[in-house]
Amino acid sequence: MLENGSEEYRVTVLPGDGIGPEVVEVGVRILEEVARRFSVPLCLERDEIGWAAVKRYGVPLADETLERVKKSHAVLLGAVGGAEAESKDFAIRPEAGLLALRKGMRLYANLRPVCVLAPLLDASPLKPEIVRDTDLLVVRELIGGIYFGEPRGRERTEQGEERAVNTMVYTTSQIERVVRMAFSLARERKKRVVSVDKANVLDVSLLWRDVVIRVHREFPDVELTHQYVDNCAMQLIRAPQQFDVIVTGNLFGDILSDEAAVLAGSIGMLPSVSVGDGGVLCEPVHGSAPDIAGRDRGNPLATILSVALMFRYAFGLQEAGALIEAAVLSALEQGFRTADISADGACCVGTQAMGDCVLDQIGRIRPGAG
Ligand code: NAD
């Protein structure tokens, strides 16, 4: 019997759009195999999000899907979005489904680890000596800030021109909870936090900085520094080893973590896990990659590494997470590459074959050896 009285871990699988279903198929195979090896009782349920949900339910996140998700211990999501949805109203845009899911699950912190794996040193366009040994964690506030602030919208002015507005808004409690999480996570790492804001220009950032300084008093053993977002964008590709934990708001975190993907060689390498008051959402950082969808070309490693984060954060099984991470490293050490991380096309495999390689490595590693 699990902590909440349930007999098994309920996982909702939301493949989404574009390459989402392809990479999630691989992720599920890894999830089932590692759960079997660690005798984790699993109950998987599939549903739709994004454009796939619009086609099935008429909305990008159906109420029944959100209800199912709320009863789950974890969600594995692929990606949403695509060309057919671009011209549509925001309310039925696939991205609206993702925002509603995060809000509905009350996931206020998105954790995005960026590790440069030794076999991929050459996959980054940056010099190996710059990216070597990078191991940082971006903690992004996920359900506040400019993506959710009101008022928002577009209107025609009396002068006949168009006007559009979004609002960046944060409250003290929204900042406190995510910052507290960042300091707690830093305690388990190198005990350094960089808080990123734009306090030289934005009132919201002034509040952000005040709250960060106040919460820091609870964590005197953790070193705190502040960076403006424009400087941080530069520092990330100039000297990424300086970072341990970066904590920032929704918009800045979205942009900085995509930039950090360059360090890891490809956005197809970056996993994420979102946590808060509800369940746990595991999803790769990348989008639906419409340019390569349906061609077995997407890198599934970000999704596989997101499954590792599910074992760590949703099931509390660090050893299972470590096994998956070790298997990914081992597949890369064997030389297997998807197109996005293959410099010369050598040993280039497709999405499903890369999944097979990782499964094969999982079979070779003894549990506990990860
Ligand atoms: P994207 O991440 O989908 O793609 C950016 C580039 O990276 C493309 O060249 C793509 O081919 C490549 N890429 C992405 N994932 C890859 C993988 N796993 N393996 C190999 N290459 C990969 O970003 P975009 O092009 O800006 O957005 C496409 C759509 O995805 C849009 O509709 C956008 O709104 C949506 N999107 C969704 C999410 C999400 O679901 N979390 C995140 C970002 C973008």
Coordinates of N, CA, C and O in Angstrom, one line a residue, residues 116-121 269 301 325-337 341 347 354 357-358 361 365:
V116 N 25.9 18.7 -18.7 CA 26.7 18.4 -19.9 C 27.4 17.1 -19.8 O 28.3 16.9 -18.9
L117 N 26.9 16.1 -20.5 CA 27.4 14.7 -20.4 C 28.7 14.6 -21.2 O 28.8 15.2 -22.4
A118 N 29.7 14.0 -20.7 CA 31.0 14.0 -21.3 C 31.0 13.5 -22.8 O 31.7 14.2 -23.6
P119 N 30.2 12.5 -23.1 CA 30.3 12.1 -24.5 C 29.7 13.1 -25.5 O 29.9 13.0 -26.7
L120 N 29.0 14.1 -24.9 CA 28.4 15.1 -25.8 C 29.1 16.5 -25.8 O 28.5 17.5 -26.2
L121 N 30.3 16.5 -25.3 CA 31.1 17.7 -25.2 C 31.2 18.4 -26.6 O 31.1 19.6 -26.7
M269 N 17.9 17.0 -25.2 CA 18.6 16.3 -24.1 C 18.0 16.8 -22.8 O 18.4 16.3 -21.7
L301 N 15.8 11.3 -25.5 CA 16.6 11.2 -24.3 C 16.0 12.2 -23.3 O 16.0 11.9 -22.0
E325 N 19.5 7.3 -15.7 CA 20.5 8.3 -16.1 C 21.8 7.6 -16.5 O 22.4 8.0 -17.4
A326 N 22.1 6.5 -15.7 CA 23.4 5.8 -16.1 C 23.2 5.1 -17.4 O 24.2 5.0 -18.2
A327 N 22.0 4.6 -17.7 CA 21.8 3.9 -19.0 C 21.9 4.9 -20.2 O 22.4 4.5 -21.2
V328 N 21.4 6.1 -20.0 CA 21.5 7.1 -21.0 C 22.9 7.4 -21.3 O 23.4 7.5 -22.4
L329 N 23.7 7.6 -20.2 CA 25.1 8.0 -20.3 C 25.8 6.8 -21.1 O 26.6 7.0 -22.0
S330 N 25.5 5.6 -20.7 CA 26.1 4.4 -21.3 C 25.8 4.3 -22.8 O 26.7 4.0 -23.6
A331 N 24.6 4.6 -23.2 CA 24.2 4.5 -24.6 C 25.0 5.5 -25.4 O 25.5 5.3 -26.5
L332 N 25.2 6.7 -24.8 CA 26.0 7.8 -25.5 C 27.4 7.4 -25.5 O 28.1 7.6 -26.5
E333 N 27.9 6.7 -24.5 CA 29.3 6.3 -24.4 C 29.6 5.2 -25.5 O 30.7 5.2 -26.1
Q334 N 28.5 4.4 -25.8 CA 28.7 3.4 -26.9 C 28.7 4.1 -28.2 O 28.9 3.4 -29.2
G335 N 28.4 5.4 -28.3 CA 28.5 6.1 -29.5 C 27.1 6.3 -30.2 O 27.1 6.9 -31.3
F336 N 26.0 5.9 -29.6 CA 24.7 6.0 -30.3 C 24.3 7.5 -30.2 O 24.4 8.1 -29.1
R337 N 23.8 8.0 -31.3 CA 23.4 9.4 -31.4 C 22.1 9.5 -32.2 O 22.0 8.9 -33.2
I341 N 22.2 15.4 -32.2 CA 23.5 15.4 -31.4 C 24.6 14.7 -32.1 O 25.7 14.4 -31.5
C347 N 26.9 6.6 -36.4 CA 26.0 5.8 -35.4 C 24.7 6.5 -35.2 O 24.2 6.5 -34.1
M354 N 16.9 4.6 -30.5 CA 17.6 5.1 -29.3 C 17.0 4.6 -28.0 O 17.7 4.3 -27.1
C357 N 18.3 1.2 -27.4 CA 19.7 1.3 -26.9 C 19.7 1.5 -25.4 O 20.4 0.8 -24.6
V358 N 18.9 2.4 -25.0 CA 18.8 2.7 -23.5 C 18.2 1.5 -22.8 O 18.7 1.2 -21.7
Q361 N 20.9 -1.0 -22.3 CA 21.8 -0.6 -21.3 C 21.2 -0.8 -19.9 O 21.9 -1.3 -18.9
I365 N 22.9 -3.0 -16.7 CA 23.3 -2.4 -15.4 C 22.6 -3.0 -14.2 O 21.4 -3.2 -14.2

